[in-house]
Every structure is written in structure tokens, then in C-alpha cells.
Coordinates of C-alpha atoms in Angstrom, one line a residue:
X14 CA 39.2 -15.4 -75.1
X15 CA 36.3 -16.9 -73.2
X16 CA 35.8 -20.2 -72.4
X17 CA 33.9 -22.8 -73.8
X18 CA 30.8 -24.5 -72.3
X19 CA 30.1 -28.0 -72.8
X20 CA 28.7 -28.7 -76.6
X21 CA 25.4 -30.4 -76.5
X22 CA 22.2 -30.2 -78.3
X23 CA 19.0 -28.9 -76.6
X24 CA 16.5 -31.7 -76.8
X25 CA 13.1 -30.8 -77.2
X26 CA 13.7 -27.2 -77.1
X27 CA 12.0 -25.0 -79.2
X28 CA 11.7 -23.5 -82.8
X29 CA 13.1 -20.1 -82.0
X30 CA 16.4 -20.1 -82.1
X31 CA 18.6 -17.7 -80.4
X32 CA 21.0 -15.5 -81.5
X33 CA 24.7 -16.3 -80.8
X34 CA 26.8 -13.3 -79.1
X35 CA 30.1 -12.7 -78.4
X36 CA 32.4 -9.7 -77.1
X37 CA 32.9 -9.1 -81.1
X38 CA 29.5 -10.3 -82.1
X39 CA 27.0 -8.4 -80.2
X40 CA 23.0 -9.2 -79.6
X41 CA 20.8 -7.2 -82.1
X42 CA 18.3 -4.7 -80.9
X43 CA 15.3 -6.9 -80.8
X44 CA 17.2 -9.2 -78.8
X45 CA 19.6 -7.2 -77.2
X46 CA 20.4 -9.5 -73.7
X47 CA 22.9 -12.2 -74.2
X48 CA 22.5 -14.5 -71.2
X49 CA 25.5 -17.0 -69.5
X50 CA 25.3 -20.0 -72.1
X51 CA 26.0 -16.9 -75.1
X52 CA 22.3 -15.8 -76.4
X53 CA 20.4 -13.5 -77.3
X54 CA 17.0 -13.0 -75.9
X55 CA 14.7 -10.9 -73.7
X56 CA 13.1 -11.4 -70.3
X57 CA 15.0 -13.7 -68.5
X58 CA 17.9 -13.5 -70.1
X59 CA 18.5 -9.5 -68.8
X60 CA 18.5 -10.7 -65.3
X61 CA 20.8 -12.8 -63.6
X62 CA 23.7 -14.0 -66.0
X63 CA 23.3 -10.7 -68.6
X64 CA 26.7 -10.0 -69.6
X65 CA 26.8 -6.5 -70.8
X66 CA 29.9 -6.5 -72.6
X67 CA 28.3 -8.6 -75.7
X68 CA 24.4 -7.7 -74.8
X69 CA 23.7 -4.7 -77.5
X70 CA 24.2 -2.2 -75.1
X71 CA 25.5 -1.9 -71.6
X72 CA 22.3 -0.9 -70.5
X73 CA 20.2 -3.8 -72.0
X74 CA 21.1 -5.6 -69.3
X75 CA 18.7 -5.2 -66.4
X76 CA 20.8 -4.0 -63.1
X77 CA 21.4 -6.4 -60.6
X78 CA 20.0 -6.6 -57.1
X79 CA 22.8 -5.2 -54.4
X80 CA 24.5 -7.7 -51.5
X81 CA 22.3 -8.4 -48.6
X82 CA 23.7 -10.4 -45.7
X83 CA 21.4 -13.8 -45.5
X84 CA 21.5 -16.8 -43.7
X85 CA 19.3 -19.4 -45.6
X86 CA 18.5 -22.4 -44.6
X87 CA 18.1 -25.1 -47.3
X88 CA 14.8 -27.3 -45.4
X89 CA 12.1 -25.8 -48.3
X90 CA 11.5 -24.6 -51.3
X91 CA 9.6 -21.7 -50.5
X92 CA 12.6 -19.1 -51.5
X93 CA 13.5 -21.1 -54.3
X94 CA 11.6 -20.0 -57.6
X95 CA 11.4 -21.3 -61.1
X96 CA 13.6 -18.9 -63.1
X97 CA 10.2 -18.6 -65.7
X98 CA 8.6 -17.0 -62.8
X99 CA 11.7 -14.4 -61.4
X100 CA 11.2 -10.8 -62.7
X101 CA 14.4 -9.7 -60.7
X102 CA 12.4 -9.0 -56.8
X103 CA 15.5 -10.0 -54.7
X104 CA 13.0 -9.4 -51.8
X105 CA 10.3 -12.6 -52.9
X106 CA 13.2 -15.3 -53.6
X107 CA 16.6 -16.1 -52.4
X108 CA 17.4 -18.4 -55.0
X109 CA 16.6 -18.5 -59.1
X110 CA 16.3 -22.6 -59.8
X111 CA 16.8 -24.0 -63.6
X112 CA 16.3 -28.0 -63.4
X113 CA 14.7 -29.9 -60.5
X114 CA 15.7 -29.1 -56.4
X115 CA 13.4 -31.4 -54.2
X116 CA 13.3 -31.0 -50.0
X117 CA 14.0 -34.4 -48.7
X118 CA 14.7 -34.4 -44.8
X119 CA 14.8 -30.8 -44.0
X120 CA 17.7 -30.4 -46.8
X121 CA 17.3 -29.4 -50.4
X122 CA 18.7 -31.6 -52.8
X123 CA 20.0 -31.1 -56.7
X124 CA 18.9 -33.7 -58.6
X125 CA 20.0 -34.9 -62.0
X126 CA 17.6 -37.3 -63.3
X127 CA 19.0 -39.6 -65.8
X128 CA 20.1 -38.4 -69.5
X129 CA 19.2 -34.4 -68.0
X130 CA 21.4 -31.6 -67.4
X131 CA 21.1 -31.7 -63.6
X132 CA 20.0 -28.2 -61.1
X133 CA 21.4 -25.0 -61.1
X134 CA 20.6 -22.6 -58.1
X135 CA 21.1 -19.0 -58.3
X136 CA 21.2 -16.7 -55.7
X137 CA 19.2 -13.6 -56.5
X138 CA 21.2 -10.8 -54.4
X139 CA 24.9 -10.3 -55.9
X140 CA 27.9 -10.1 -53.7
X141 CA 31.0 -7.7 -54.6
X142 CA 33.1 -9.4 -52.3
X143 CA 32.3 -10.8 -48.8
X144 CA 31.9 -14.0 -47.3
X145 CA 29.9 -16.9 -48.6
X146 CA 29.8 -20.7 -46.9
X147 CA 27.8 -23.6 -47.9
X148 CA 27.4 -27.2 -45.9
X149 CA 26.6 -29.4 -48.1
X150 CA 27.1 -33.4 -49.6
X151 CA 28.3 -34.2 -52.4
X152 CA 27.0 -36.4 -55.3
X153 CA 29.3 -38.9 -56.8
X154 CA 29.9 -41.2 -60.1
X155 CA 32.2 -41.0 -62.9
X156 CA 31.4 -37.9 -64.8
X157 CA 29.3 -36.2 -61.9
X158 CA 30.2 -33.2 -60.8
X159 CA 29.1 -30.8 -57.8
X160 CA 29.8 -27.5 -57.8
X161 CA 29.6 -23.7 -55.3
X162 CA 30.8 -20.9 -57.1
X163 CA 30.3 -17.1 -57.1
X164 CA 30.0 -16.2 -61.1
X165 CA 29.5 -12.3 -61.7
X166 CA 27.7 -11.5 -65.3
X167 CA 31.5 -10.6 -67.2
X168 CA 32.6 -14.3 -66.3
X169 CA 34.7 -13.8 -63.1
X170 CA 34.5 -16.6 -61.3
X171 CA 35.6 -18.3 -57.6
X172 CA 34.9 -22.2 -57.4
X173 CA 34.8 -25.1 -55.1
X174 CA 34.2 -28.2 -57.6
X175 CA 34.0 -31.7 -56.9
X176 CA 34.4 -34.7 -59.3
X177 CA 31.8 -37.5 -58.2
X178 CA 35.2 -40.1 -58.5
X179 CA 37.5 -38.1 -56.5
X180 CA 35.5 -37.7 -53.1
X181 CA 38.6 -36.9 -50.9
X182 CA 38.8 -33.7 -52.7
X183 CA 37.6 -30.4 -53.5
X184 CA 39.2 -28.4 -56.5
X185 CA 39.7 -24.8 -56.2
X186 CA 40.0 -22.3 -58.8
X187 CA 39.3 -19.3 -60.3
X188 CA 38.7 -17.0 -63.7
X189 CA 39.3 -13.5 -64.7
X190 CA 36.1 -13.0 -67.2
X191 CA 36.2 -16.0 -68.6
X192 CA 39.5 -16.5 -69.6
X193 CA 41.0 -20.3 -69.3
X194 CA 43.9 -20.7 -67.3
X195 CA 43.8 -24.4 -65.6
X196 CA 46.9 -23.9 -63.7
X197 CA 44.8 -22.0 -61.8
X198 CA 43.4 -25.2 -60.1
X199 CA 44.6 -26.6 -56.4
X200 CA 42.9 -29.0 -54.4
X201 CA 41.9 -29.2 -50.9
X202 CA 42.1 -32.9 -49.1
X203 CA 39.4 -33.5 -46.8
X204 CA 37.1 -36.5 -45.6
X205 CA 34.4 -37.9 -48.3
X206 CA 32.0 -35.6 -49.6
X207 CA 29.3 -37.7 -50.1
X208 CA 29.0 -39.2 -46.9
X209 CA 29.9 -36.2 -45.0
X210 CA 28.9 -32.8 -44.3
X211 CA 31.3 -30.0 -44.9
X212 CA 31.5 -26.6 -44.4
X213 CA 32.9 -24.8 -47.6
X214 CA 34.0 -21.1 -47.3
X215 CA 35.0 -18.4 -50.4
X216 CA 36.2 -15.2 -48.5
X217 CA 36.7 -12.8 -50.7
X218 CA 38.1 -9.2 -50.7
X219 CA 39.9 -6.4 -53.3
X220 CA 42.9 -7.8 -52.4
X221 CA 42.9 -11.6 -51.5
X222 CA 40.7 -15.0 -51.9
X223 CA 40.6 -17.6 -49.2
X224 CA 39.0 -21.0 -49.8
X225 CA 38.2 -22.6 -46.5
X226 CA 37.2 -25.7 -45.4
X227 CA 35.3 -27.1 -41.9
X228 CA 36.6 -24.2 -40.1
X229 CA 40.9 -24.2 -41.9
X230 CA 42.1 -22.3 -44.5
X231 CA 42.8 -24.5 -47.4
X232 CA 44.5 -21.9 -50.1
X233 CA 44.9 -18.5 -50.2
X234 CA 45.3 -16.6 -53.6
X235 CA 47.0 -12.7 -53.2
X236 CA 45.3 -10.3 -56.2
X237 CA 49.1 -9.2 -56.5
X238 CA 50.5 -12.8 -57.9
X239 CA 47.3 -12.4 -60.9
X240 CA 49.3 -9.7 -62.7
X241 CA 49.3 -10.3 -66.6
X242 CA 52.0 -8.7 -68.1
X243 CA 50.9 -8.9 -71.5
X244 CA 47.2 -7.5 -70.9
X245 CA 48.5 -5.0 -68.5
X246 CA 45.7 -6.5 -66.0
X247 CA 44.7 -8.1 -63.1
X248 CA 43.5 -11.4 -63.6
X249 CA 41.5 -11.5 -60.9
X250 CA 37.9 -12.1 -59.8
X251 CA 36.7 -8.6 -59.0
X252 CA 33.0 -8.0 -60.2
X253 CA 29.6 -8.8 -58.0
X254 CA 28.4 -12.3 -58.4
X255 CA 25.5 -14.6 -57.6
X256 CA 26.3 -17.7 -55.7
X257 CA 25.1 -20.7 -57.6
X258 CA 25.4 -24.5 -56.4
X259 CA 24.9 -27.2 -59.3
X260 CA 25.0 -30.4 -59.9
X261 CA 25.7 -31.2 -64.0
X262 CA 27.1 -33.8 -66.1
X263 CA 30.9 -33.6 -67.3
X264 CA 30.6 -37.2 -68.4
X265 CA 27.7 -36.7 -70.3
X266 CA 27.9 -38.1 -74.0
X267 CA 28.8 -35.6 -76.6
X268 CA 30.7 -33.0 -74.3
X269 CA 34.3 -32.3 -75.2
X270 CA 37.1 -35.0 -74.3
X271 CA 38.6 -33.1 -71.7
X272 CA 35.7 -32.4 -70.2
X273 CA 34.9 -35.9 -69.9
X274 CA 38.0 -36.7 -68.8
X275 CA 38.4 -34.1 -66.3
X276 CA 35.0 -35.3 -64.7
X277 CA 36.2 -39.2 -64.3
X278 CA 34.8 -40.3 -67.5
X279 CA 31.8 -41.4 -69.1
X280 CA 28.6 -40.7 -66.6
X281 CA 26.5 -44.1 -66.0
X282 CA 22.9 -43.1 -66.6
X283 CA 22.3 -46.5 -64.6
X284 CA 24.4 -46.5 -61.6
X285 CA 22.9 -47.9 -58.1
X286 CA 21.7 -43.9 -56.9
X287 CA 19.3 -43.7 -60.1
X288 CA 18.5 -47.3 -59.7
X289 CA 17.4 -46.4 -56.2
X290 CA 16.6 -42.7 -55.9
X291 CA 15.5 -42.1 -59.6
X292 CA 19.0 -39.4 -59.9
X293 CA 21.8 -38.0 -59.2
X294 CA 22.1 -35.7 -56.2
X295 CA 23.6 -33.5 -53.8
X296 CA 22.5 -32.6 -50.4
X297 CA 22.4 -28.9 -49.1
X298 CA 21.7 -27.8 -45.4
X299 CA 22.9 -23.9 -45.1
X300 CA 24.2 -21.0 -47.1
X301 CA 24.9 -17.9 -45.4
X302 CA 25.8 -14.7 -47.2
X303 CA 28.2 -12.1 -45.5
X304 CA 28.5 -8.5 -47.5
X305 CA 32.1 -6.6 -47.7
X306 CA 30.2 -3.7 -46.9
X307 CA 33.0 -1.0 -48.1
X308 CA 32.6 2.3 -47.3
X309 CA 33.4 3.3 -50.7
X310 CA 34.2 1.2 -54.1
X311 CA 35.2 -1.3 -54.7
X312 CA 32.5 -3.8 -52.7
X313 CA 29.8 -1.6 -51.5
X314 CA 26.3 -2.2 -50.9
X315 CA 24.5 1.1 -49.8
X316 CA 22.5 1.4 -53.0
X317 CA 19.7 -1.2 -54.7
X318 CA 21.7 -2.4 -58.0
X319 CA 25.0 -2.6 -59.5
X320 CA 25.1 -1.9 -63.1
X321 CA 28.0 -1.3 -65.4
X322 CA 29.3 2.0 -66.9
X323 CA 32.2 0.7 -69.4
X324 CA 32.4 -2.5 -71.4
X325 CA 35.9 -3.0 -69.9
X326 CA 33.6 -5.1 -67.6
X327 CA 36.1 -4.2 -64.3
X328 CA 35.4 -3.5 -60.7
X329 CA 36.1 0.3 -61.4
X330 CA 33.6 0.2 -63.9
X331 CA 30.7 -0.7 -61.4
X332 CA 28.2 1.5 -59.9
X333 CA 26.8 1.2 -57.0
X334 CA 23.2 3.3 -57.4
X335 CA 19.6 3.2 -57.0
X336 CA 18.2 1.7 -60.6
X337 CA 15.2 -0.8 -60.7
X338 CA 16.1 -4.5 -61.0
X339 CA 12.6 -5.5 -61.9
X340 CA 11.2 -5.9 -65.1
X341 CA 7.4 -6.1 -65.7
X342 CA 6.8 -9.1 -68.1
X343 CA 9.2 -11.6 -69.9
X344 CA 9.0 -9.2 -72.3
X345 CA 10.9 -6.9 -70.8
X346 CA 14.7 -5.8 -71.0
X347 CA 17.0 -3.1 -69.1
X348 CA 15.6 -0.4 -71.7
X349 CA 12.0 -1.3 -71.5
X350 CA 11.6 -2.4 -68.4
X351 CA 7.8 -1.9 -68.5
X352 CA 7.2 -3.7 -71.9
X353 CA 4.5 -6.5 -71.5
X354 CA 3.2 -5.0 -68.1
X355 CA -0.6 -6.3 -67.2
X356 CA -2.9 -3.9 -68.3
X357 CA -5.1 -2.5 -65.7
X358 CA -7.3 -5.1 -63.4
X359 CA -9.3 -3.0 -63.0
X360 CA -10.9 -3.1 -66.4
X361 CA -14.6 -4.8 -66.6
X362 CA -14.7 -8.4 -67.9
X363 CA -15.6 -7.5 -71.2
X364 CA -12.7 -5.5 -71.8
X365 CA -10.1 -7.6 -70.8
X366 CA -12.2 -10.4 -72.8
X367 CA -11.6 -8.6 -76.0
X368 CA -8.1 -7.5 -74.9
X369 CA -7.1 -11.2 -74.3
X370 CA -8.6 -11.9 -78.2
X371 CA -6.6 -9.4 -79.5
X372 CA -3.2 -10.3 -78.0
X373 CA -4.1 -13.7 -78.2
X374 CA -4.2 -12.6 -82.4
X375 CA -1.4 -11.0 -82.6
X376 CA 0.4 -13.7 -81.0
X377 CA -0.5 -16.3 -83.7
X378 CA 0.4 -13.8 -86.2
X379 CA 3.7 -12.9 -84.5
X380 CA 4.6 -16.3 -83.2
X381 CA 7.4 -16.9 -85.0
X382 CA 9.2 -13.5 -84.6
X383 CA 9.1 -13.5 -81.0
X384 CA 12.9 -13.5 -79.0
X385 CA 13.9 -15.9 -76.5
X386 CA 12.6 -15.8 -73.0
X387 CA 14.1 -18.1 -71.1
X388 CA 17.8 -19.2 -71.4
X389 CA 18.7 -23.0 -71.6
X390 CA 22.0 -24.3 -70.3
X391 CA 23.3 -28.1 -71.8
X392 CA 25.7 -28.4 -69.7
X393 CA 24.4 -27.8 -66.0
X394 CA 26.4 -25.0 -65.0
X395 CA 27.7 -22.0 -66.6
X396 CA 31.2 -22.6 -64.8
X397 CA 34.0 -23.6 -66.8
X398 CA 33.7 -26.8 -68.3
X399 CA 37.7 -28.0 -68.5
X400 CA 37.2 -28.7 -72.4
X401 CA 40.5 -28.1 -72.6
X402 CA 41.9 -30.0 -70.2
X403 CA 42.2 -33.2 -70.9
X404 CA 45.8 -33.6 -68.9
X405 CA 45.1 -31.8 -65.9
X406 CA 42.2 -32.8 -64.9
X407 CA 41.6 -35.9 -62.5
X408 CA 40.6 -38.5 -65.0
X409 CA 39.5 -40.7 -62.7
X410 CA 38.9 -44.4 -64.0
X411 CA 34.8 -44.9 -63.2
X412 CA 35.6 -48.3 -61.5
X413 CA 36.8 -45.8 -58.4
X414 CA 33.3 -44.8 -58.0
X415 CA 32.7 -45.4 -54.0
X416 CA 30.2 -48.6 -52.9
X417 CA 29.6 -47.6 -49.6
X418 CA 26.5 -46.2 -48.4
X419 CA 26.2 -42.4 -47.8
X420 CA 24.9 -41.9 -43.9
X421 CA 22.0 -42.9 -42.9
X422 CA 19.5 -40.2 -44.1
X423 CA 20.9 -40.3 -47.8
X424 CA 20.5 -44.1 -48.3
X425 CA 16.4 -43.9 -48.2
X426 CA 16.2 -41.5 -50.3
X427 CA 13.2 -42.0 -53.3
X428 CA 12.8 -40.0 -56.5
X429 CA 10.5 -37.5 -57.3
X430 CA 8.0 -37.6 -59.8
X431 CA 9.8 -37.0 -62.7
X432 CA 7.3 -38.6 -65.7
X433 CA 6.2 -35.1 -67.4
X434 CA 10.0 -33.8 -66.9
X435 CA 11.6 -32.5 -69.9
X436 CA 15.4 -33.2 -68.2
X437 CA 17.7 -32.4 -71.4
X438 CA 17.7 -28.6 -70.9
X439 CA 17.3 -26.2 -68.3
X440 CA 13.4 -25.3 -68.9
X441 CA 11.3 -28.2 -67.1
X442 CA 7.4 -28.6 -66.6
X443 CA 8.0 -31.3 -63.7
X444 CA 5.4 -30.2 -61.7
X445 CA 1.5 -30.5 -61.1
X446 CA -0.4 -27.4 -60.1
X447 CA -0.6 -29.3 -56.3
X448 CA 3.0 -29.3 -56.2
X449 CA 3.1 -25.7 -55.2
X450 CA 2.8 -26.2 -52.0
X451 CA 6.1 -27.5 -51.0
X452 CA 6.9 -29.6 -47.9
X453 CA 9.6 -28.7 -45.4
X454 CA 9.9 -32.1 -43.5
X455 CA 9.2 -34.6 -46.1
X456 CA 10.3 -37.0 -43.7
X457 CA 8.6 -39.7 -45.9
X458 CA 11.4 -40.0 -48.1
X459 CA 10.2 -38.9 -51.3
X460 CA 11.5 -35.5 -51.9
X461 CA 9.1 -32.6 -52.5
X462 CA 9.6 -31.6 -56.3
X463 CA 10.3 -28.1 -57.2
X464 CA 9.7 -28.1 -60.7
X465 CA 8.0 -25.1 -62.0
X466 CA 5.8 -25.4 -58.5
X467 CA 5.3 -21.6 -59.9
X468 CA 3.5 -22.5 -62.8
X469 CA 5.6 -21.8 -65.2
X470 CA 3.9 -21.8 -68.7
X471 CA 4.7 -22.2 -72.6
X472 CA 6.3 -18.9 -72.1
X473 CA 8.4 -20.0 -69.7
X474 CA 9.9 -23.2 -72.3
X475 CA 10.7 -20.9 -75.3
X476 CA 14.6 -21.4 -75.3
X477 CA 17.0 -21.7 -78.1
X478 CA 17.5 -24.8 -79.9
X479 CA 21.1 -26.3 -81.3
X480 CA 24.2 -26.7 -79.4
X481 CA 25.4 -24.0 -77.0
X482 CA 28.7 -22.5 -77.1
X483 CA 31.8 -19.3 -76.6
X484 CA 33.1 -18.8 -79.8

């Protein structure tokens, strides 16, 4: 079965509410994409995340941008864009942002401003295997956690994660499409992670993971010891993924037990860094991107998108072709990929006057029939939230929570502007139309706010209201 996501209630999120879907239980036609967090909608939620295997097709999805070597430096925001702005162009962004990154010192930081979900940053090019490393800091706290995974769309999934009361280690695991198995779980000793840089590696290949750390291997993982005997299956990672780095709340009140216990306990919403900063955060300086490039499947690259050909969601089920990843309008899905496109600019004043009256009509009329755009995530990441896991996890005691200072550039750091954030879900109107223009020096100390720095607009805040959930 697939794993559960934290339970919490969308705050603030809208009327529409999305349709639940499942590998049994799939989207219906007018909504046919069911994002990472187990909705239905359109738009948004056939990009990144689409898991075709409980979508209403396999082609509802929208294919997904191919693996491009990059080496991007975390000093701006310029290649980060608001997720209510991303029509799929791998080419315009490197990353997909839900929640609130801000530049402060020539890094990027994640920010989880108190009683919010915290930043999720996707990377918009997929990997099917390769090399991926991220330096970053780490946040800390009971019931903080930071986290640099690879996540394909069918829920395979490599991770580094890092519980904000345990900062002399980073836990290592991995999922076969979702599928909870916390013995899975080693960790890797190392200096702390929130005063220190470190240089986390995932290489990846048909055959084998590595996790490495500052230049050593930490743990190896052979595909040959994932054998299931009972599903007659590898349980191993083997599907492209996007990179994402978060920062979310485990501790945060109403998620499962074991979640909470797993992430050190209870979060403090009033702890010295949002005392002095304003949130939570983590500090990232590079991500570099290296491609498997195979010669032939699995873990090529030498067409534009992968897309999937059988629900059995494996790596012999991927192709490796030349279909658009772009839709139009956040109207749009993998099977109308053109639905909502502008109409022609071209057009004299007066038409696209009446034009806008009539849509503008027909919205108020069909208001409350419209699908989902955007998706929402409650629980800061789509990785696996350790619901279960209430005895293996590190349940840390919050009074181990470090008092030292981070290093020297961490310990000035001021909040953003936060006042018109909505921080409880994943679809925030932080920013002013002059925050587009984002600073990569902000050597003043107050980070540079991301926000929707794109303009995102009431389109862009339709989500699904209640809790979110695998059933």
C-alpha cells in the first residue's frame, strides 16, 4: 500500500474541494491528474508530482521534462518559480517552489514561518538515475525536519533527512512506490548540520545506490538485496525523479504520533530562530545535477520527456521520446494540452474587451464547477512522513535542541516580510508586485522573499480544502 502523508487540515484554502484518488480509486475525467498529496485536479497538478497510475489515464499526466546535467548555484531566485506560474518549460526555471525560499548572503534559504508548512523546491528536469549533490545547512528544533530527496511521480523515492534534534546525523533511506518499509532507514554520522556545510551525494544507477557524504561513502544499497519474494519485484527506486529539498514540520500539532515522534517531538512555534529570524530555515549554496546518460533503457536522456506506457509504474515501462511537456494555461492536462491557451494578441482592443466580458461571465456562472489548479501539501514534503513509526524513529527529547550559535553568517539572519503570507498550505501570496525583482547579495540581512515574485493570482490559490491523505 502507499504511504501516508501527514494529516492536517488546509487552513484558509478554498471551497473547491478536490477529488481523492488512489491506485483503486482513480481521478474522474474532468479532473483526471491526481498530484503527490492524492488529488484530483488540472493544471498544475499534471506536471511535476502526476502519478499516472491513479490519474484517469496514463496519459493525463503531462510528460516530464528529460535529465539535463546542471550545476546551480543557490545565490538568487531568478531560476526559482512559483509553482502557479510553471507550465512545465524546464528551459525558463531550474526549480518549481511551493512555500517561501528567500536569498540571504548569496545562499537560498527554506523558510518555515511559524504555524506554516515550511518550502518545498522542485527541480524541473527529472533524473533516471545519475548523480545529484547538494551543500547545504540544516535547520534544527524538535519537530523540524530538512530534507534532499529524488521522488519520481509512482513514489520511488532516495532520501537524505535530517531531524532538527539529531544534528550529528543524516538518515538515509529509500521507497519502492510508496511502499513503507522503515527498516529501510541507516544513518550517517557526521559533524553538525546546522552549523556546518556538507556536501551530500545520492549516486544512483540500475544496479546500486550510494549515499555519500563530504567526499566518503556513507552506505551503499545493491538493487539485488531489494528482492520481494512475495510481490515477485524489485523493491527498488528505479523511475525518473525530480530532486526536491524541503524544509516541513513533523512536530507540527495534529500529524500522526509517530510522526511526531520520529521528528523529536512537538515543534516550538516560539523557539529563539523565529524569535530572531521570523522562521525556521535551512541554508543552501549548490546543487549540481549529473545524467546517467545510458545508451539505451533504462536511464537515458536523448529525447525531451519520459512518459509512462503501463500502469505497472516500472523502469521498463518508461519511454524515453519526444512529447511536449508544456501545457498552455492552468487549464490544461496531458490530453488537452492547449485548453485555456490566450487567444490571439493580435486581436484589436475591442475584441479582446468583449472577449474578457464573456469569460469573465462564464466564470461567475461556472465558478463553482471549476477543478483544482494548484495542489496543496499540509505536510511540507511529499516524502514519507514515518506515521508509522513511532519506535524507530529518533524521538529525540526537545530539551536536546542545540544553543549554540550557527556560524557567523546564519546568526544575523532577519525575516522576510511575511504579513500577507498565507503559511498553512502550500499556495502563498507573500509577495508585493516589487518583490519580483530578486536580490542576489542581500548582504543586508534580510532575505529577499520569493513568494509568488511571479504574480501568482486567485488562480494560482484554488487548492483543495480538508485534510490530505493515502488511503
Amino acid at each position: 500500500m502507499l504511504r501516508s502523508l501527514v494529516v492536517a487540515a488546509l487552513l484558509g484554502a478554498s471551497s473547491v474541494a478536490a477529488v481523492k484518488c488512489t491506485r483503486s480509486s482513480h481521478c474522474p475525467e474532468d479532473s483526471p491528474c491526481c498530484s503527490t498529496y492524492g488529488e484530483c485536479g488540472v493544471g498544475a497538478y499534471c506536471l511535476g508530482g502526476c502519478d499516472p497510475t491513479m490519474s484517469f489515464s496514463l496519459d493525463s499526466c503531462v510528460p516530464a521534462p528529460v535529465c539535463e546535467d546542471r550545476k546551480m548555484k543557490m545565490n538568487s531566485l531568478d531560476s526559482i518559480v512559483d509553482i502557479g506560474k510553471y507550465l512545465g518549460d524546464s528551459s525558463k526555471a531550474d526549480w518549481v517552489a511551493q512555500g517561501e525560499p528567500v536569498v540571504f548572503q548569496n545562499n537560498v534559504l527554506l523558510t518555515m514561518p511559524k504555524d506554516s508548512v515550511g518550502t518545498l523546491l522542485s527541480s524541473t528536469v527529472y533524473m533516471w538515475y545519475g548523480n545529484v549533490k547538494a551543500r547545504f545547512k540544516t535547520s534544527r528544533g524538535a519537530g523540524v525536519i530538512t530534507a534532499f530527496i529524488l521522488f519520481s511521480d509512482v513514489k520511488d523515492e532516495i532520501d537524505y533527512e535530517f531531524v532538527g534534534t539529531e544534528l550529528g546525523d543524516a538518515q538515509t533511506n529509500y521507497y519502492f512506490q510508496g511502499i513503507t518499509n522503515y527498516q529501510n532507514s541507516e544513518n550517517i554520522t557526521l559533524s553538525d548540520t546546522f552549523a556546518n556545510f556538507h556536501d551530500y551525494e545520492i549516486r544512483w544507477t540500475p544496479d546500486k545506490i550510494e549515499w555519500w557524504v563530504d567526499g566518503k561513502l556513507g552506505r551503499t544499497l545493491q538493487k539485488s538485496d531489494t528482492w520481494n519474494a512475495t510481490s515477485k519485484n524489485f523493491d527498488f527506486p528505479q523511475t525518473p525523479s525530480r530532486v526536491q529539498l524541503s524544509l516541513w514540520p513533523g512536530g507540527k500539532e495534529g500529524n500522526a504520533e509517530g510522526t511526531v515522534a520520529w521528528a523529536g517531538g512537538p515543534i516550538d512555534w516560539d523557539a529563539p530562530d523565529i524569535q530572531k529570524s521570523g522562521y525556521y530555515f535551512a541554508t543552501f549554496s549548490d546543487v549540481e545535477i549529473q545524467c546517467y546518460n545510458a545508451k539505451s533503457g533504462p536511464g537515458t536522456n536523448s529525447g525531451t520527456s519520459y512518459w509512462y506506457k503501463d500502469a505497472a509504474g516500472t523502469n521498463d515501462t518508461i519511454v524515453d521520446g519526444d512529447k511536449r511537456h508544456t501545457i498552455a494555461s492552468l487549464m490544461a492536462t496531458g490530453e488537452d494540452m492547449d485548453k485555456g491557451k490566450k487567444e490571439d494578441k493580435k486581436k484589436d482592443s475591442k475584441d479582446d474587451k468583449d472577449s474578457k466580458d464573456s469569460k469573465d461571465k462564464d466564470k461567475g456562472d461556472d465558478d463553482d464547477d471549476e477543478p483544482a489548479t494548484i495542489p496543496g501539501g499540509s505536510s511540507g514534503a511529499p516524502s514519507n512522513d514515518h506515521g508509522d513509526d513511532s519506535s524507530s524513529g529518533s524521538g529525540s527529547d526537545s530539551s536536546n535542541t542545540p544553543s549554540g550559535n550557527p556560524d557567523g553568517d546564519s546568526d544575523d539572519t532577519e525575516p522576510a516580510d511575511t504579513t500577507n503570507c498565507q503559511t498553512n498550505s502550500f499556495n502563498q501570496d507573500c509577495a508585493s508586485s516589487d518583490s519580483s525583482k530578486s536580490s542576489s547579495s542581500s548582504d543586508d540581512g534580510k532575505g529577499s522573499n520569493a513568494g509568488t515574485r511571479n504574480g501568482a493570482s486567485a488562480l494560482a490559490i484554488i487548492i483543495a480544502g480538508g485534510a490530505l491523505f493515502w488511503l
